[in-house]
PDB file of C-alpha atoms in Angstrom:
ATOM      1  CA  MET A   4     -11.139 -35.503 -59.370  1.00 37.00           C
ATOM      2  CA  LYS A   5     -10.932 -35.647 -55.584  1.00 38.00           C
ATOM      3  CA  ARG A   6     -14.156 -35.607 -53.606  1.00 41.00           C
ATOM      4  CA  GLY A   7     -14.395 -34.304 -50.077  1.00 41.00           C
ATOM      5  CA  TYR A   8     -11.894 -34.045 -47.290  1.00 37.00           C
ATOM      6  CA  LYS A   9      -9.068 -36.434 -46.687  1.00 40.00           C
ATOM      7  CA  ARG A  10      -9.078 -38.092 -43.279  1.00 38.00           C
ATOM      8  CA  ASN A  11      -6.302 -35.782 -42.039  1.00 39.00           C
ATOM      9  CA  ASP A  12      -8.385 -32.756 -43.009  1.00 46.00           C
ATOM     10  CA  PHE A  13     -11.096 -33.862 -40.587  1.00 43.00           C
ATOM     11  CA  ILE A  14      -8.565 -34.387 -37.809  1.00 40.00           C
ATOM     12  CA  ARG A  15      -7.115 -30.936 -38.387  1.00 42.00           C
ATOM     13  CA  LEU A  16     -10.568 -29.332 -38.355  1.00 46.00           C
ATOM     14  CA  ALA A  17     -11.575 -31.140 -35.172  1.00 43.00           C
ATOM     15  CA  ASP A  18      -8.363 -30.311 -33.305  1.00 46.00           C
ATOM     16  CA  SER A  19      -7.967 -26.712 -34.416  1.00 49.00           C
ATOM     17  CA  PRO A  20      -8.618 -24.113 -31.691  1.00 47.00           C
ATOM     18  CA  LYS A  21     -10.677 -22.189 -34.252  1.00 54.00           C
ATOM     19  CA  GLU A  22     -12.857 -25.241 -34.959  1.00 64.00           C
ATOM     20  CA  ARG A  23     -13.872 -26.437 -31.491  1.00 69.00           C
ATOM     21  CA  SER A  24     -17.493 -26.524 -32.648  1.00 77.00           C
ATOM     22  CA  PHE A  25     -16.662 -29.033 -35.412  1.00 81.00           C
ATOM     23  CA  VAL A  26     -18.151 -32.471 -34.641  1.00 88.00           C
ATOM     24  CA  TYR A  27     -15.939 -35.020 -36.323  1.00 86.00           C
ATOM     25  CA  ALA A  28     -18.493 -37.861 -36.600  1.00 88.00           C
ATOM     26  CA  LEU A  29     -21.225 -35.556 -37.904  1.00 91.00           C
ATOM     27  CA  GLY A  30     -18.838 -34.103 -40.481  1.00 90.00           C
ATOM     28  CA  ARG A  31     -17.955 -37.547 -41.760  1.00 93.00           C
ATOM     29  CA  GLY A  32     -21.627 -38.437 -42.105  1.00 93.00           C
ATOM     30  CA  PHE A  33     -22.320 -35.421 -44.281  1.00 92.00           C
ATOM     31  CA  GLU A  34     -19.111 -36.074 -46.225  1.00 92.00           C
ATOM     32  CA  LEU A  35     -20.449 -39.503 -47.102  1.00 93.00           C
ATOM     33  CA  LEU A  36     -23.604 -37.936 -48.574  1.00 93.00           C
ATOM     34  CA  ARG A  37     -21.405 -35.753 -50.805  1.00 90.00           C
ATOM     35  CA  CYS A  38     -19.930 -38.870 -52.414  1.00 90.00           C
ATOM     36  CA  PHE A  39     -23.060 -39.513 -54.477  1.00 90.00           C
ATOM     37  CA  GLY A  40     -23.405 -37.964 -57.911  1.00 82.00           C
ATOM     38  CA  THR A  41     -25.517 -38.110 -61.038  1.00 77.00           C
ATOM     39  CA  ASP A  42     -23.160 -40.489 -62.830  1.00 78.00           C
ATOM     40  CA  GLU A  43     -24.286 -43.549 -60.852  1.00 83.00           C
ATOM     41  CA  ARG A  44     -27.118 -44.284 -58.446  1.00 89.00           C
ATOM     42  CA  PHE A  45     -25.588 -47.061 -56.328  1.00 94.00           C
ATOM     43  CA  VAL A  46     -22.213 -46.819 -54.595  1.00 95.00           C
ATOM     44  CA  GLY A  47     -20.545 -49.486 -52.475  1.00 96.00           C
ATOM     45  CA  VAL A  48     -18.605 -49.224 -49.228  1.00 96.00           C
ATOM     46  CA  ALA A  49     -15.199 -49.531 -50.888  1.00 96.00           C
ATOM     47  CA  GLU A  50     -15.933 -46.736 -53.352  1.00 95.00           C
ATOM     48  CA  LEU A  51     -17.441 -44.523 -50.659  1.00 95.00           C
ATOM     49  CA  SER A  52     -14.261 -45.030 -48.641  1.00 95.00           C
ATOM     50  CA  ARG A  53     -12.088 -44.117 -51.627  1.00 94.00           C
ATOM     51  CA  ARG A  54     -14.072 -40.986 -52.427  1.00 92.00           C
ATOM     52  CA  SER A  55     -14.353 -39.723 -48.866  1.00 91.00           C
ATOM     53  CA  GLY A  56     -11.028 -40.847 -47.418  1.00 91.00           C
ATOM     54  CA  ILE A  57     -12.938 -42.459 -44.523  1.00 94.00           C
ATOM     55  CA  PRO A  58     -11.904 -46.024 -43.530  1.00 94.00           C
ATOM     56  CA  LYS A  59     -14.250 -48.776 -44.722  1.00 95.00           C
ATOM     57  CA  PRO A  60     -15.354 -49.940 -41.247  1.00 95.00           C
ATOM     58  CA  SER A  61     -16.360 -46.364 -40.400  1.00 95.00           C
ATOM     59  CA  VAL A  62     -18.120 -45.992 -43.736  1.00 96.00           C
ATOM     60  CA  ALA A  63     -20.200 -49.080 -43.014  1.00 96.00           C
ATOM     61  CA  ARG A  64     -21.257 -47.750 -39.595  1.00 96.00           C
ATOM     62  CA  LEU A  65     -22.008 -44.269 -40.889  1.00 96.00           C
ATOM     63  CA  ALA A  66     -23.971 -45.619 -43.856  1.00 96.00           C
ATOM     64  CA  GLY A  67     -26.024 -47.835 -41.552  1.00 96.00           C
ATOM     65  CA  THR A  68     -26.910 -44.824 -39.406  1.00 96.00           C
ATOM     66  CA  LEU A  69     -27.848 -42.742 -42.455  1.00 96.00           C
ATOM     67  CA  VAL A  70     -30.079 -45.569 -43.700  1.00 97.00           C
ATOM     68  CA  ARG A  71     -31.957 -45.612 -40.387  1.00 96.00           C
ATOM     69  CA  LEU A  72     -32.399 -41.838 -40.629  1.00 95.00           C
ATOM     70  CA  GLY A  73     -33.720 -42.046 -44.194  1.00 94.00           C
ATOM     71  CA  TYR A  74     -30.859 -40.208 -45.887  1.00 95.00           C
ATOM     72  CA  LEU A  75     -29.467 -43.342 -47.541  1.00 96.00           C
ATOM     73  CA  GLU A  76     -31.062 -46.516 -48.838  1.00 96.00           C
ATOM     74  CA  PHE A  77     -29.420 -49.940 -49.050  1.00 96.00           C
ATOM     75  CA  SER A  78     -30.041 -52.181 -52.065  1.00 95.00           C
ATOM     76  CA  PRO A  79     -29.726 -55.897 -51.242  1.00 95.00           C
ATOM     77  CA  LYS A  80     -29.716 -56.598 -54.982  1.00 94.00           C
ATOM     78  CA  HIS A  81     -26.609 -54.472 -55.596  1.00 94.00           C
ATOM     79  CA  SER A  82     -25.150 -54.621 -52.063  1.00 94.00           C
ATOM     80  CA  LYS A  83     -24.651 -50.881 -52.408  1.00 96.00           C
ATOM     81  CA  TYR A  84     -26.143 -47.615 -51.164  1.00 96.00           C
ATOM     82  CA  SER A  85     -28.077 -44.822 -52.818  1.00 96.00           C
ATOM     83  CA  LEU A  86     -29.400 -41.490 -51.584  1.00 94.00           C
ATOM     84  CA  GLY A  87     -32.668 -41.709 -49.689  1.00 94.00           C
ATOM     85  CA  ILE A  88     -35.817 -39.626 -49.891  1.00 92.00           C
ATOM     86  CA  GLY A  89     -34.796 -37.758 -46.734  1.00 91.00           C
ATOM     87  CA  VAL A  90     -32.282 -35.607 -48.613  1.00 91.00           C
ATOM     88  CA  VAL A  91     -34.907 -34.171 -50.984  1.00 88.00           C
ATOM     89  CA  SER A  92     -36.410 -31.875 -48.375  1.00 88.00           C
ATOM     90  CA  PHE A  93     -33.016 -30.244 -47.740  1.00 89.00           C
ATOM     91  CA  GLY A  94     -32.769 -29.047 -51.333  1.00 88.00           C
ATOM     92  CA  HIS A  95     -36.365 -27.858 -51.428  1.00 88.00           C
ATOM     93  CA  VAL A  96     -36.044 -25.874 -48.200  1.00 91.00           C
ATOM     94  CA  PHE A  97     -32.767 -24.315 -49.335  1.00 91.00           C
ATOM     95  CA  LEU A  98     -34.080 -23.240 -52.736  1.00 91.00           C
ATOM     96  CA  SER A  99     -37.263 -21.900 -51.169  1.00 90.00           C
ATOM     97  CA  SER A 100     -35.154 -19.697 -48.904  1.00 89.00           C
ATOM     98  CA  LEU A 101     -33.741 -17.831 -51.932  1.00 91.00           C
ATOM     99  CA  PRO A 102     -36.384 -15.327 -53.069  1.00 91.00           C
ATOM    100  CA  VAL A 103     -33.880 -14.001 -55.613  1.00 92.00           C
ATOM    101  CA  ARG A 104     -34.716 -17.026 -57.790  1.00 92.00           C
ATOM    102  CA  ASP A 105     -38.303 -15.837 -58.167  1.00 92.00           C
ATOM    103  CA  LYS A 106     -37.149 -12.300 -58.943  1.00 93.00           C
ATOM    104  CA  LEU A 107     -34.677 -13.498 -61.556  1.00 95.00           C
ATOM    105  CA  ARG A 108     -36.851 -16.037 -63.332  1.00 95.00           C
ATOM    106  CA  PRO A 109     -38.930 -13.748 -65.594  1.00 96.00           C
ATOM    107  CA  LEU A 110     -35.829 -11.765 -66.566  1.00 96.00           C
ATOM    108  CA  LEU A 111     -33.847 -14.900 -67.364  1.00 96.00           C
ATOM    109  CA  GLN A 112     -36.790 -16.426 -69.214  1.00 96.00           C
ATOM    110  CA  ARG A 113     -36.952 -13.428 -71.538  1.00 97.00           C
ATOM    111  CA  LEU A 114     -33.211 -13.595 -72.156  1.00 97.00           C
ATOM    112  CA  ALA A 115     -33.300 -17.345 -72.818  1.00 96.00           C
ATOM    113  CA  GLU A 116     -36.135 -16.923 -75.345  1.00 96.00           C
ATOM    114  CA  TYR A 117     -34.568 -13.870 -76.969  1.00 96.00           C
ATOM    115  CA  ALA A 118     -31.231 -15.557 -77.639  1.00 95.00           C
ATOM    116  CA  GLN A 119     -32.352 -19.224 -77.614  1.00 95.00           C
ATOM    117  CA  ILE A 120     -29.730 -20.147 -75.050  1.00 96.00           C
ATOM    118  CA  THR A 121     -29.561 -21.738 -71.606  1.00 95.00           C
ATOM    119  CA  VAL A 122     -29.490 -19.296 -68.697  1.00 96.00           C
ATOM    120  CA  SER A 123     -28.505 -20.621 -65.275  1.00 96.00           C
ATOM    121  CA  VAL A 124     -27.922 -19.379 -61.751  1.00 97.00           C
ATOM    122  CA  GLY A 125     -25.195 -20.923 -59.622  1.00 96.00           C
ATOM    123  CA  MET A 126     -23.559 -20.756 -56.220  1.00 96.00           C
ATOM    124  CA  GLY A 127     -20.081 -21.856 -55.179  1.00 94.00           C
ATOM    125  CA  ASP A 128     -19.462 -24.943 -53.055  1.00 91.00           C
ATOM    126  CA  ARG A 129     -15.845 -25.903 -52.334  1.00 86.00           C
ATOM    127  CA  GLN A 130     -14.081 -26.359 -55.686  1.00 86.00           C
ATOM    128  CA  SER A 131     -17.201 -26.410 -57.847  1.00 90.00           C
ATOM    129  CA  MET A 132     -20.348 -24.516 -58.744  1.00 94.00           C
ATOM    130  CA  VAL A 133     -23.839 -25.823 -58.039  1.00 93.00           C
ATOM    131  CA  CYS A 134     -26.665 -24.906 -60.396  1.00 94.00           C
ATOM    132  CA  ILE A 135     -29.685 -23.650 -58.419  1.00 94.00           C
ATOM    133  CA  ASP A 136     -31.867 -22.658 -61.380  1.00 94.00           C
ATOM    134  CA  SER A 137     -31.833 -23.130 -65.135  1.00 93.00           C
ATOM    135  CA  ILE A 138     -34.011 -21.906 -67.989  1.00 94.00           C
ATOM    136  CA  ARG A 139     -33.753 -22.907 -71.657  1.00 93.00           C
ATOM    137  CA  GLY A 140     -34.989 -21.167 -74.747  1.00 90.00           C
ATOM    138  CA  SER A 141     -37.885 -23.034 -76.394  1.00 86.00           C
ATOM    139  CA  SER A 142     -35.699 -24.385 -79.218  1.00 84.00           C
ATOM    140  CA  VAL A 143     -32.744 -25.378 -77.018  1.00 82.00           C
ATOM    141  CA  LEU A 144     -32.176 -29.109 -76.684  1.00 69.00           C
ATOM    142  CA  GLU A 145     -32.327 -30.448 -73.133  1.00 66.00           C
ATOM    143  CA  SER A 146     -29.040 -31.118 -71.403  1.00 65.00           C
ATOM    144  CA  ARG A 147     -28.454 -32.503 -67.921  1.00 62.00           C
ATOM    145  CA  HIS A 148     -25.315 -30.387 -67.624  1.00 67.00           C
ATOM    146  CA  SER A 149     -27.385 -27.409 -66.465  1.00 71.00           C
ATOM    147  CA  ASP A 150     -30.040 -29.162 -64.386  1.00 82.00           C
ATOM    148  CA  VAL A 151     -30.702 -27.868 -60.876  1.00 85.00           C
ATOM    149  CA  GLY A 152     -28.285 -29.512 -58.444  1.00 86.00           C
ATOM    150  CA  VAL A 153     -25.641 -30.323 -61.045  1.00 88.00           C
ATOM    151  CA  ARG A 154     -22.053 -29.479 -60.157  1.00 89.00           C
ATOM    152  CA  LEU A 155     -19.853 -27.608 -62.630  1.00 91.00           C
ATOM    153  CA  PRO A 156     -16.085 -27.050 -62.459  1.00 91.00           C
ATOM    154  CA  LEU A 157     -14.858 -23.740 -61.099  1.00 92.00           C
ATOM    155  CA  ALA A 158     -11.761 -23.425 -63.240  1.00 91.00           C
ATOM    156  CA  SER A 159     -13.010 -24.013 -66.776  1.00 90.00           C
ATOM    157  CA  THR A 160     -16.615 -22.777 -66.916  1.00 93.00           C
ATOM    158  CA  SER A 161     -17.733 -19.190 -67.351  1.00 95.00           C
ATOM    159  CA  MET A 162     -19.879 -19.611 -64.231  1.00 96.00           C
ATOM    160  CA  GLY A 163     -16.931 -20.746 -62.144  1.00 96.00           C
ATOM    161  CA  ARG A 164     -14.609 -18.070 -63.467  1.00 96.00           C
ATOM    162  CA  ALA A 165     -17.146 -15.347 -62.755  1.00 97.00           C
ATOM    163  CA  TYR A 166     -17.466 -16.684 -59.222  1.00 97.00           C
ATOM    164  CA  LEU A 167     -13.694 -16.395 -58.799  1.00 96.00           C
ATOM    165  CA  ALA A 168     -13.611 -12.921 -60.339  1.00 96.00           C
ATOM    166  CA  GLY A 169     -16.124 -11.534 -57.873  1.00 95.00           C
ATOM    167  CA  LEU A 170     -14.462 -12.910 -54.740  1.00 95.00           C
ATOM    168  CA  PRO A 171     -12.376 -10.686 -52.446  1.00 94.00           C
ATOM    169  CA  GLU A 172      -8.729 -11.001 -53.492  1.00 92.00           C
ATOM    170  CA  GLU A 173      -7.559 -12.909 -50.402  1.00 93.00           C
ATOM    171  CA  GLN A 174     -10.380 -15.424 -50.678  1.00 93.00           C
ATOM    172  CA  ARG A 175      -9.792 -15.846 -54.406  1.00 94.00           C
ATOM    173  CA  HIS A 176      -6.107 -16.632 -53.834  1.00 94.00           C
ATOM    174  CA  ALA A 177      -7.077 -19.290 -51.274  1.00 93.00           C
ATOM    175  CA  VAL A 178      -9.511 -20.950 -53.697  1.00 93.00           C
ATOM    176  CA  LEU A 179      -6.967 -20.814 -56.527  1.00 94.00           C
ATOM    177  CA  ALA A 180      -4.426 -22.551 -54.288  1.00 93.00           C
ATOM    178  CA  GLN A 181      -6.940 -25.356 -53.671  1.00 91.00           C
ATOM    179  CA  LEU A 182      -7.649 -25.676 -57.402  1.00 92.00           C
ATOM    180  CA  ARG A 183      -3.928 -25.794 -58.144  1.00 92.00           C
ATOM    181  CA  ASP A 184      -3.420 -28.639 -55.673  1.00 90.00           C
ATOM    182  CA  LEU A 185      -6.127 -30.633 -57.453  1.00 86.00           C
ATOM    183  CA  ASP A 186      -4.635 -30.085 -60.919  1.00 86.00           C
ATOM    184  CA  LEU A 187      -0.856 -29.817 -60.558  1.00 83.00           C
ATOM    185  CA  HIS A 188      -0.021 -31.177 -64.027  1.00 86.00           C
ATOM    186  CA  GLY A 189      -2.552 -29.130 -65.981  1.00 87.00           C
ATOM    187  CA  TRP A 190      -2.503 -26.029 -63.810  1.00 91.00           C
ATOM    188  CA  ALA A 191      -0.406 -23.820 -66.118  1.00 91.00           C
ATOM    189  CA  LYS A 192      -3.014 -23.995 -68.893  1.00 90.00           C
ATOM    190  CA  THR A 193      -5.933 -23.797 -66.458  1.00 90.00           C
ATOM    191  CA  GLU A 194      -4.472 -20.752 -64.721  1.00 93.00           C
ATOM    192  CA  GLU A 195      -3.979 -19.012 -68.070  1.00 92.00           C
ATOM    193  CA  GLY A 196      -7.707 -19.309 -68.798  1.00 91.00           C
ATOM    194  CA  ILE A 197      -8.638 -18.061 -65.331  1.00 94.00           C
ATOM    195  CA  MET A 198      -6.314 -15.061 -65.568  1.00 94.00           C
ATOM    196  CA  GLN A 199      -7.828 -14.125 -68.935  1.00 93.00           C
ATOM    197  CA  ALA A 200     -11.298 -14.368 -67.398  1.00 93.00           C
ATOM    198  CA  LEU A 201     -10.243 -12.041 -64.583  1.00 95.00           C
ATOM    199  CA  ARG A 202      -8.977  -9.538 -67.163  1.00 95.00           C
ATOM    200  CA  ASP A 203     -12.270  -9.836 -69.066  1.00 94.00           C
ATOM    201  CA  TYR A 204     -14.165  -9.118 -65.863  1.00 96.00           C
ATOM    202  CA  ARG A 205     -12.119  -6.006 -65.108  1.00 96.00           C
ATOM    203  CA  LEU A 206     -12.482  -4.776 -68.686  1.00 95.00           C
ATOM    204  CA  HIS A 207     -16.060  -5.766 -69.572  1.00 96.00           C
ATOM    205  CA  GLY A 208     -17.799  -6.736 -66.322  1.00 96.00           C
ATOM    206  CA  PHE A 209     -18.325 -10.367 -67.339  1.00 97.00           C
ATOM    207  CA  CYS A 210     -16.298 -13.578 -67.720  1.00 96.00           C
ATOM    208  CA  VAL A 211     -16.143 -15.738 -70.831  1.00 94.00           C
ATOM    209  CA  SER A 212     -15.387 -19.373 -71.561  1.00 92.00           C
ATOM    210  CA  THR A 213     -15.030 -20.395 -75.208  1.00 90.00           C
ATOM    211  CA  GLY A 214     -14.839 -24.156 -75.487  1.00 88.00           C
ATOM    212  CA  GLU A 215     -12.548 -24.689 -72.498  1.00 87.00           C
ATOM    213  CA  TRP A 216     -15.079 -26.724 -70.528  1.00 86.00           C
ATOM    214  CA  LYS A 217     -16.809 -28.467 -73.417  1.00 88.00           C
ATOM    215  CA  LYS A 218     -15.637 -28.166 -76.990  1.00 90.00           C
ATOM    216  CA  GLY A 219     -18.034 -26.117 -79.097  1.00 91.00           C
ATOM    217  CA  ILE A 220     -19.830 -24.613 -76.090  1.00 92.00           C
ATOM    218  CA  ASN A 221     -19.379 -20.941 -75.201  1.00 95.00           C
ATOM    219  CA  GLY A 222     -20.481 -19.176 -72.052  1.00 95.00           C
ATOM    220  CA  VAL A 223     -20.627 -15.789 -70.378  1.00 97.00           C
ATOM    221  CA  ALA A 224     -21.314 -15.092 -66.700  1.00 97.00           C
ATOM    222  CA  VAL A 225     -21.627 -12.272 -64.184  1.00 98.00           C
ATOM    223  CA  PRO A 226     -21.323 -12.565 -60.378  1.00 97.00           C
ATOM    224  CA  PHE A 227     -23.452 -10.572 -57.964  1.00 96.00           C
ATOM    225  CA  THR A 228     -24.579 -10.355 -54.349  1.00 94.00           C
ATOM    226  CA  ASP A 229     -28.328 -10.150 -53.801  1.00 91.00           C
ATOM    227  CA  THR A 230     -30.069  -7.967 -51.256  1.00 88.00           C
ATOM    228  CA  ASP A 231     -29.942 -10.799 -48.673  1.00 90.00           C
ATOM    229  CA  GLY A 232     -26.178 -11.106 -48.993  1.00 91.00           C
ATOM    230  CA  ASN A 233     -26.136 -14.302 -51.057  1.00 92.00           C
ATOM    231  CA  TYR A 234     -23.280 -14.513 -53.567  1.00 95.00           C
ATOM    232  CA  LEU A 235     -24.482 -15.909 -56.912  1.00 96.00           C
ATOM    233  CA  VAL A 236     -23.614 -16.055 -60.600  1.00 97.00           C
ATOM    234  CA  VAL A 237     -25.852 -15.688 -63.663  1.00 97.00           C
ATOM    235  CA  ASP A 238     -24.510 -17.717 -66.576  1.00 97.00           C
ATOM    236  CA  CYS A 239     -25.471 -18.046 -70.243  1.00 96.00           C
ATOM    237  CA  SER A 240     -24.308 -20.901 -72.439  1.00 95.00           C
ATOM    238  CA  ALA A 241     -24.944 -22.248 -75.925  1.00 94.00           C
ATOM    239  CA  ALA A 242     -23.248 -23.766 -78.933  1.00 93.00           C
ATOM    240  CA  GLU A 243     -20.586 -21.504 -80.397  1.00 93.00           C
ATOM    241  CA  PHE A 244     -22.586 -20.890 -83.585  1.00 93.00           C
ATOM    242  CA  VAL A 245     -25.438 -19.522 -81.428  1.00 94.00           C
ATOM    243  CA  LEU A 246     -23.343 -17.714 -78.836  1.00 94.00           C
ATOM    244  CA  SER A 247     -20.300 -16.385 -80.662  1.00 95.00           C
ATOM    245  CA  LYS A 248     -17.635 -14.341 -78.932  1.00 93.00           C
ATOM    246  CA  ASP A 249     -18.833 -11.246 -80.791  1.00 95.00           C
ATOM    247  CA  LYS A 250     -22.435 -11.826 -79.642  1.00 96.00           C
ATOM    248  CA  ILE A 251     -21.192 -12.331 -76.092  1.00 96.00           C
ATOM    249  CA  GLU A 252     -19.211  -9.099 -76.012  1.00 95.00           C
ATOM    250  CA  ASN A 253     -21.700  -6.878 -77.819  1.00 96.00           C
ATOM    251  CA  ASP A 254     -25.081  -8.287 -76.855  1.00 97.00           C
ATOM    252  CA  ILE A 255     -25.525 -11.050 -74.268  1.00 97.00           C
ATOM    253  CA  GLY A 256     -22.775  -9.984 -71.855  1.00 97.00           C
ATOM    254  CA  PRO A 257     -24.147  -6.425 -71.443  1.00 97.00           C
ATOM    255  CA  ARG A 258     -27.690  -7.807 -71.087  1.00 97.00           C
ATOM    256  CA  VAL A 259     -26.627 -10.071 -68.222  1.00 97.00           C
ATOM    257  CA  ILE A 260     -24.888  -7.145 -66.515  1.00 97.00           C
ATOM    258  CA  ASN A 261     -28.101  -5.117 -66.702  1.00 96.00           C
ATOM    259  CA  ILE A 262     -30.137  -8.000 -65.253  1.00 96.00           C
ATOM    260  CA  VAL A 263     -27.723  -8.394 -62.363  1.00 95.00           C
ATOM    261  CA  LYS A 264     -27.740  -4.657 -61.651  1.00 94.00           C
ATOM    262  CA  SER A 265     -31.536  -4.611 -61.511  1.00 91.00           C
ATOM    263  CA  ILE A 266     -31.583  -7.439 -58.959  1.00 87.00           C
ATOM    264  CA  SER A 267     -28.680  -6.478 -56.716  1.00 78.00           C
ATOM    265  CA  THR A 268     -29.700  -2.845 -56.122  1.00 66.00           C
TER     266      THR A 268
END
């Protein structure tokens, strides 16, 4: 999967009359930070260059600057970089600025315990969803797939599909075009699942994913805008024997809709 802008995308942003405020060097620095994920702690210059589309000499200079600022750390043992402690405060400040999380938590906790499922809240970021909160029923096994900060695919998860369903039509078409460009060979099947989710949303008020993201895992999600104007998604997921399609349609889906209505009004 592609990560970040290609080099030409930065040039186009910097030169566009509509983007005169875009600082090319600053953008590349932040793009480098996006190249780190949960799959590996240390990443070298060559891999950072491949993921970001930024030339290796520039990557080395940018990484050196980010190390001095505390946002990256360099490991002499591995000759690679990892995220530094400086990035932690960004996430904390951002999450603290969303009072909707505190309002949602008791409602989601009750739902998670009632159904013994995982209930998460996510926000969109480029071509993925980012989990900003997650609560598990007491008997649900831990899974890093729903941890806070984890990225989930837009196209195949119930969370991502609900996000697409709630977007204004013009914006949704733009995002779908980006997703198509990233998945040209598998797009026909992916698009079929998304279109079904959009129909589900129009008919039931929620979007469903039954094993498309991970085999044996079902999910249901509802998008909403909170009173501060933040666009979020509440998502429920569990093994298919716990969260069957019938239970989704006749129990959990309507419960999530009611939770969202109580928060967004």
